[in-house]
Short mmCIF file of C-alpha atoms in Angstrom, two decimals:
data_model
loop_
_atom_site.label_atom_id
_atom_site.label_comp_id
_atom_site.label_asym_id
_atom_site.label_seq_id
_atom_site.Cartn_x
_atom_site.Cartn_y
_atom_site.Cartn_z
CA MET A 39 -38.22 35.22 2.06
CA THR A 40 -35.41 34.38 4.46
CA GLU A 41 -32.11 32.80 3.63
CA SER A 42 -31.50 29.34 4.94
CA THR A 43 -28.63 28.92 7.31
CA PRO A 44 -26.48 25.83 6.90
CA VAL A 45 -26.72 23.48 9.84
CA GLU A 46 -23.31 22.87 11.29
CA GLN A 47 -22.63 19.32 12.29
CA PRO A 48 -20.40 18.57 15.24
CA ALA A 49 -16.87 17.47 14.51
CA PRO A 50 -16.50 13.69 14.47
CA THR A 51 -15.34 12.26 17.77
CA VAL A 52 -13.93 9.08 16.23
CA CYS A 53 -11.41 9.34 13.38
CA PRO A 54 -9.70 6.26 12.00
CA VAL A 55 -5.98 6.79 11.41
CA LEU A 56 -4.19 4.84 8.69
CA LEU A 57 -0.50 4.83 7.85
CA TYR A 58 0.62 4.06 4.31
CA ARG A 59 3.90 3.24 2.59
CA ASP A 60 2.74 5.66 -0.15
CA ALA A 61 0.43 8.14 1.57
CA LYS A 62 0.37 10.44 -1.47
CA ALA A 63 -1.14 7.62 -3.56
CA ALA A 64 -3.60 6.88 -0.75
CA VAL A 65 -4.80 10.49 -0.74
CA SER A 66 -5.26 10.24 -4.51
CA THR A 67 -7.26 6.99 -4.27
CA LEU A 68 -9.45 8.20 -1.42
CA THR A 69 -10.27 11.52 -3.11
CA GLU A 70 -10.51 10.48 -6.76
CA ALA A 71 -11.94 6.96 -6.48
CA PHE A 72 -13.88 7.13 -3.21
CA GLY A 73 -14.98 10.79 -3.25
CA PHE A 74 -13.34 12.00 -0.05
CA THR A 75 -12.39 15.68 0.27
CA ALA A 76 -8.81 16.51 1.23
CA ASP A 77 -9.28 19.05 4.03
CA ALA A 78 -5.61 19.18 4.95
CA VAL A 79 -2.46 17.60 3.54
CA TYR A 80 0.89 18.41 5.13
CA GLU A 81 4.04 17.27 3.36
CA ASP A 82 7.71 17.50 4.22
CA GLU A 83 10.27 19.07 1.88
CA ASP A 84 10.61 15.73 0.03
CA GLY A 85 6.87 15.52 -0.67
CA GLN A 86 6.20 12.75 1.87
CA VAL A 87 2.78 13.12 3.53
CA LEU A 88 3.30 13.80 7.22
CA HIS A 89 -0.40 14.16 8.05
CA ALA A 90 -3.63 14.41 6.07
CA GLU A 91 -7.27 14.81 7.01
CA LEU A 92 -9.88 13.65 4.50
CA SER A 93 -13.60 13.98 5.03
CA TYR A 94 -16.68 12.25 3.72
CA GLY A 95 -20.05 13.47 4.99
CA ASN A 96 -19.52 14.29 8.66
CA GLY A 97 -16.72 11.74 9.10
CA THR A 98 -12.99 12.20 8.89
CA VAL A 99 -10.07 9.87 8.24
CA MET A 100 -6.56 10.89 9.20
CA LEU A 101 -3.59 9.36 7.44
CA GLY A 102 0.12 9.71 6.98
CA SER A 103 3.27 7.97 5.85
CA GLN A 104 4.72 4.98 7.65
CA GLY A 105 8.16 5.27 9.17
CA GLY A 106 7.84 8.44 11.22
CA GLU A 107 9.22 9.02 14.68
CA GLY A 108 7.60 9.00 18.10
CA ALA A 109 5.41 6.70 20.16
CA PHE A 110 2.51 6.56 17.68
CA ALA A 111 4.76 5.79 14.72
CA GLU A 112 6.48 3.06 16.72
CA ALA A 113 3.16 1.51 17.78
CA MET A 114 1.99 1.51 14.14
CA ARG A 115 5.28 0.21 12.69
CA GLU A 116 4.04 -3.30 11.92
CA ASP A 117 1.98 -3.84 8.78
CA GLY A 118 -1.61 -4.67 9.40
CA THR A 119 -4.90 -4.31 7.67
CA THR A 120 -7.41 -1.75 8.85
CA ALA A 121 -11.09 -1.80 7.96
CA VAL A 122 -13.26 1.31 7.70
CA PHE A 123 -17.00 1.61 7.02
CA VAL A 124 -18.38 4.72 5.28
CA THR A 125 -22.08 5.50 4.86
CA VAL A 126 -22.94 6.59 1.31
CA PRO A 127 -26.33 7.51 -0.19
CA ASP A 128 -25.96 5.25 -3.27
CA ALA A 129 -23.71 2.21 -2.95
CA ASP A 130 -24.05 1.28 -6.62
CA ALA A 131 -22.97 4.69 -7.92
CA HIS A 132 -20.14 4.82 -5.40
CA HIS A 133 -19.01 1.34 -6.45
CA ASP A 134 -19.08 2.33 -10.12
CA ARG A 135 -16.87 5.35 -9.42
CA ALA A 136 -14.34 3.29 -7.45
CA LYS A 137 -14.29 0.55 -10.10
CA ALA A 138 -13.76 3.13 -12.86
CA HIS A 139 -10.64 4.28 -10.98
CA GLY A 140 -9.24 0.75 -10.90
CA VAL A 141 -9.91 0.02 -7.23
CA GLU A 142 -9.92 -3.67 -6.27
CA ILE A 143 -13.50 -4.68 -5.52
CA ILE A 144 -13.73 -7.51 -3.00
CA ALA A 145 -17.53 -7.81 -3.01
CA PRO A 146 -19.95 -6.03 -5.38
CA PRO A 147 -22.97 -4.06 -4.14
CA THR A 148 -25.21 -6.47 -2.28
CA ASP A 149 -28.45 -6.11 -0.31
CA GLN A 150 -27.80 -7.11 3.30
CA ASP A 151 -30.23 -8.75 5.78
CA TYR A 152 -30.01 -5.68 8.04
CA GLY A 153 -31.31 -3.39 5.30
CA SER A 154 -28.11 -1.92 3.92
CA ARG A 155 -26.81 -2.15 0.40
CA ASP A 156 -23.04 -2.16 0.44
CA TYR A 157 -19.85 -3.22 -1.26
CA ILE A 158 -16.30 -3.90 -0.14
CA ALA A 159 -13.09 -2.61 -1.70
CA ARG A 160 -9.39 -2.77 -0.92
CA ASP A 161 -7.08 0.22 -1.23
CA PRO A 162 -3.61 -0.13 -2.80
CA GLU A 163 -2.01 -1.02 0.56
CA GLY A 164 -4.49 -3.67 1.65
CA ASN A 165 -6.85 -1.72 3.91
CA VAL A 166 -10.47 -2.84 3.56
CA TRP A 167 -13.13 -0.19 2.90
CA SER A 168 -16.85 -0.95 3.11
CA PHE A 169 -19.26 1.57 1.62
CA GLY A 170 -22.98 1.18 2.20
CA THR A 171 -26.31 2.74 2.98
CA TYR A 172 -26.33 1.60 6.62
CA ALA A 173 -26.40 4.67 8.88
CA VAL A 174 -24.74 4.11 12.24
CA GLN A 175 -26.90 5.41 15.07
CA GLN A 176 -25.07 6.78 18.06
CA GLY A 177 -26.32 6.07 21.56
CA GLY A 178 -28.59 3.26 20.53
#
């Protein structure tokens, strides 16, 4: 018998970046309520999140605290809502987990005309997260 070798997936080439007033709370919500894995969280001496990378499946979201310095921080200074879609194997179970953690549910799990079952939630700072069974196909 031979051992199976894990198949490495390529690193994502598109990573949404979100800035939060309370990035530490965002990391908590995304990991505890939505099931992301915190791959890296860098904080300053005051505990403010400078940069974090959270993964789900083969996707990654980068986030940090609002109010930093530099061109990117300046471009992102204005408040605005961001929307992110995440493919999950079971939208109902994922929804139940998020709801149990007190996440605001905008739309419950619903079967869509295009074959997906998904739901919509809002994180504590107003960003919209859709979780569903639709699998994005690259190059098609």
